[in-house]
Short mmCIF file of C-alpha atoms and ligand atoms in Angstrom, two decimals:
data_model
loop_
_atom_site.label_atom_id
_atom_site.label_comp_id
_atom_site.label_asym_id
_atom_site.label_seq_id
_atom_site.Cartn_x
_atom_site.Cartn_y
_atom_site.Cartn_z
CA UNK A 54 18.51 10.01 12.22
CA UNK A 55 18.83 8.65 8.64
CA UNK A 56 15.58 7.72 7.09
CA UNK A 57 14.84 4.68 4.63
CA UNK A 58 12.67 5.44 2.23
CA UNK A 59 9.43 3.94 1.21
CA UNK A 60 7.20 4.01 -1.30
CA UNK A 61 3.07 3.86 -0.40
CA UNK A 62 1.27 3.43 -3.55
CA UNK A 63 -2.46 3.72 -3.68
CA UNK A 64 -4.85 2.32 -6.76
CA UNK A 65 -7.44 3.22 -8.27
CA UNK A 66 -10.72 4.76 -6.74
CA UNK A 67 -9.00 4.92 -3.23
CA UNK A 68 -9.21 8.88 -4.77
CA UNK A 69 -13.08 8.36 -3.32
CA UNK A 70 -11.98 7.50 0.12
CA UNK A 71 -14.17 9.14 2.68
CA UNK A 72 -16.80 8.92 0.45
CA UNK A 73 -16.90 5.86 -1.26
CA UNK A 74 -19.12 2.84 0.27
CA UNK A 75 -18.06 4.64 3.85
CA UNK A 76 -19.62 1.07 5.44
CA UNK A 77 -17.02 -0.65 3.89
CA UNK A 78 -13.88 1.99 3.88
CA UNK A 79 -15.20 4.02 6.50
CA UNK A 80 -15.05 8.18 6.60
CA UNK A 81 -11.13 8.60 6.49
CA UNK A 82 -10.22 10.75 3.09
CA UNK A 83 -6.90 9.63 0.97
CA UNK A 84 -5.35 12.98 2.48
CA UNK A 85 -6.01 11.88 6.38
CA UNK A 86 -4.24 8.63 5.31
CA UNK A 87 -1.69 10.93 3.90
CA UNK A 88 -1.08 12.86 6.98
CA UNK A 89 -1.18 9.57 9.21
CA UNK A 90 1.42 7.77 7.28
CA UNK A 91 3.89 11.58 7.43
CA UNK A 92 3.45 11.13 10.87
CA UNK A 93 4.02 7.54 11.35
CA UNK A 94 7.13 7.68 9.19
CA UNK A 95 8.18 10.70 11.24
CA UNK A 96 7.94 8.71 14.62
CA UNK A 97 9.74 5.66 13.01
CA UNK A 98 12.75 6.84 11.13
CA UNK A 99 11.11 6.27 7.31
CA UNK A 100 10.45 9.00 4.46
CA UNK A 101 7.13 8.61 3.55
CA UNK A 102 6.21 9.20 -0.54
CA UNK A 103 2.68 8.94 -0.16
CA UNK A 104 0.28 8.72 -3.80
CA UNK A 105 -2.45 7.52 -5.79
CA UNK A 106 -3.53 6.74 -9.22
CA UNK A 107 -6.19 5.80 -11.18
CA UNK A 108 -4.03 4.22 -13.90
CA UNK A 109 -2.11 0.75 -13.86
CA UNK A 110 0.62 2.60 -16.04
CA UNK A 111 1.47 5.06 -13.95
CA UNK A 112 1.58 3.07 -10.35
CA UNK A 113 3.95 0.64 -12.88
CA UNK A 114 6.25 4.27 -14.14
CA UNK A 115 6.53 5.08 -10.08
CA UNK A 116 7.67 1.61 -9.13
CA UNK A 117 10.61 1.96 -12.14
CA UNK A 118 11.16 5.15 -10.83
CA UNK A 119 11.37 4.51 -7.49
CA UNK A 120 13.69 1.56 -8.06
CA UNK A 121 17.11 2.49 -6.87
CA UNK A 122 15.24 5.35 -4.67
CA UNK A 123 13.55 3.25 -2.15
CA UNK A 124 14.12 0.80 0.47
CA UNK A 125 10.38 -0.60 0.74
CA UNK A 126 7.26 -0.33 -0.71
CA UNK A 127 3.55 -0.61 1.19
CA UNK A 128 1.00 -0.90 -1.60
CA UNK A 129 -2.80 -1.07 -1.78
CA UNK A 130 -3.14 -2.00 -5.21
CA UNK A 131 -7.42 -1.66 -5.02
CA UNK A 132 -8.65 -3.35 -7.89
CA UNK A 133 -5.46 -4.19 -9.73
CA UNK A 134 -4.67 -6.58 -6.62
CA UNK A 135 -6.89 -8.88 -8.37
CA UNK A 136 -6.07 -8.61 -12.11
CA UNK A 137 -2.49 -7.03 -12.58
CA UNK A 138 -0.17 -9.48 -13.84
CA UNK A 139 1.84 -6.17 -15.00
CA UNK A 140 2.05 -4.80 -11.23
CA UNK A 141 2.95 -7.97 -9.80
CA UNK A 142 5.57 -8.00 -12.13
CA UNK A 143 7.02 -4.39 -11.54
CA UNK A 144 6.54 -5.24 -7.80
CA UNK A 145 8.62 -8.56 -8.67
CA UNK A 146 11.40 -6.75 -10.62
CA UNK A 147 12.03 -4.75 -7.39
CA UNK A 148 14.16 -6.01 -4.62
CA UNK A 149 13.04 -4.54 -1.84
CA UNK A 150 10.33 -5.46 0.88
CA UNK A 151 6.74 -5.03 -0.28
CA UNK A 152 3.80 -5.30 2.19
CA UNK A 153 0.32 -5.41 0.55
CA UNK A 154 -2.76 -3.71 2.61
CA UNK A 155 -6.36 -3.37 1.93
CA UNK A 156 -8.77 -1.34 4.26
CA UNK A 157 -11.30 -4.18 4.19
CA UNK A 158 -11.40 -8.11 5.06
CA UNK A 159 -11.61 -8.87 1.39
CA UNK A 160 -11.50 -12.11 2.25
CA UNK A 161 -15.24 -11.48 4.23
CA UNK A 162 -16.20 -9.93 0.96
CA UNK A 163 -16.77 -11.31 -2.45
CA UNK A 164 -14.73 -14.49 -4.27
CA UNK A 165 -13.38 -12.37 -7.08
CA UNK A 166 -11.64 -10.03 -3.97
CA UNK A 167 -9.97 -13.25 -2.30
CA UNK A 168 -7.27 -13.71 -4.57
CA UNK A 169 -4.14 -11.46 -5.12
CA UNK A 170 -1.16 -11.43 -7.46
CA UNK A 171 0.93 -9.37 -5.28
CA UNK A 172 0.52 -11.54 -1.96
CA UNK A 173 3.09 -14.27 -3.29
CA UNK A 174 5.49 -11.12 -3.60
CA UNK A 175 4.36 -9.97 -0.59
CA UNK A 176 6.45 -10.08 3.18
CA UNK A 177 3.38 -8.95 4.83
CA UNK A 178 -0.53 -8.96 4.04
CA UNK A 179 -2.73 -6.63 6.14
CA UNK A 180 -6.43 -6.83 5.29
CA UNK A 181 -9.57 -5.58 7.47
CA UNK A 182 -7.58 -3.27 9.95
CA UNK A 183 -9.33 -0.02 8.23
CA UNK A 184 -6.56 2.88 7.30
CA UNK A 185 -5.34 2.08 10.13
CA UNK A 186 -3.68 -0.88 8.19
CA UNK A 187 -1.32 1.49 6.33
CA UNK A 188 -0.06 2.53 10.31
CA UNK A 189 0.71 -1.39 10.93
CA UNK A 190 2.37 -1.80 7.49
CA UNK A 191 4.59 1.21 7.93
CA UNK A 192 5.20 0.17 11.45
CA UNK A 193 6.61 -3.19 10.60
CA UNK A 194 8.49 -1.73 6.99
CA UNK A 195 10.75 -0.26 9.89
CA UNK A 196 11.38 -3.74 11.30
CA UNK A 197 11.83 -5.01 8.13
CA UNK A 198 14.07 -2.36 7.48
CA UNK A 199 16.21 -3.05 10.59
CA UNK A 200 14.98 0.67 11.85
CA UNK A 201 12.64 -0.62 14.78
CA UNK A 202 13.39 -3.31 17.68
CA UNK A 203 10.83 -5.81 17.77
CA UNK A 204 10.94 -8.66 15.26
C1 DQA B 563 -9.32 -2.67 -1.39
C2 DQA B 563 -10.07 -3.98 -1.67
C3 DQA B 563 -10.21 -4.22 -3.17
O1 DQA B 563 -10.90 -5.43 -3.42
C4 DQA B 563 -10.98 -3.08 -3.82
O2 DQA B 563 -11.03 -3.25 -5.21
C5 DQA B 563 -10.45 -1.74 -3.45
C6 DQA B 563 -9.97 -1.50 -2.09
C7 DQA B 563 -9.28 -2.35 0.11
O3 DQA B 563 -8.49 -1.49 0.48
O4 DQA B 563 -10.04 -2.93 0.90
O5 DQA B 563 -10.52 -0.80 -4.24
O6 DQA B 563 -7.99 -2.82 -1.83
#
């Protein structure tokens, strides 16, 4: 099987994950979300390149990098969903499907979380599903990239 690639980029503090608010982002770690995604991307045909940072420089160096690399990016941008101009522009400057997840409803959770300046880039939003979101995203990627059968 050939496999598209895609890109999952994490922002910052999702580092914390298993232990940060757990009520809100439950008990998962980054690395479980790691080793979900391997195997999802296993099961659908899609290279997973799985990571996380703490600065909006370097998730903006990975996207350039990753440019003529990739076929598809899933992308919880954290915090910089709601102020990075400069990611939504790197997201913008690269043609290729991006879907946009966050672990919680932000929309259930405070004003400041409801907007996002990567949804208008955006083919797919998945909010509130848990980690479990990154499964969904990665499972409809290979839709998107023509390497599942439902559309
Ligand atoms: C988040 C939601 C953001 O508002 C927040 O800043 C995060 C995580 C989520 O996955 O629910 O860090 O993207």
């Amino acid at each position: 099987m050939t496999f598209a690639s895609v890109l999952v980029l994490n922002g910052p503090n999702l580092n914390l994950l298993g232990t940060r608010e757990p009520a809100i982002y439950g008990r998962e770690t980054l690395a479980d979300v790691a080793r979900r995604c391997a195997q999802a991307g296993e099961r659908l045909g899609l290279a997973v390149d799985f990571r996380q940072s703490n600065a909006e420089h370097q998730l903006i160096d990975w996207l350039h990098d990753a440019r003529e690399r990739i076929d598809g990016i899933v992308i919880n941008p954290a915090a910089y969903t709601h102020t990075s101009v400069a990611l939504a522009d790197a997201l913008s400057a690269i043609a290729k499907p991006v879907i946009e997840v966050h672990i919680s409803n932000v929309h259930k959770r405070e004003a400041f979380r409801h907007h996002s300046y990567v949804s208008p880039i955006a083919e797919a939003i998945i909010v509130g599903c848990g980690t479990q979101g990154y499964v969904l995203a990665l499972e409809r990627m290979a839709v998107l990239l023509d390497k599942g059968t439902e559309q």
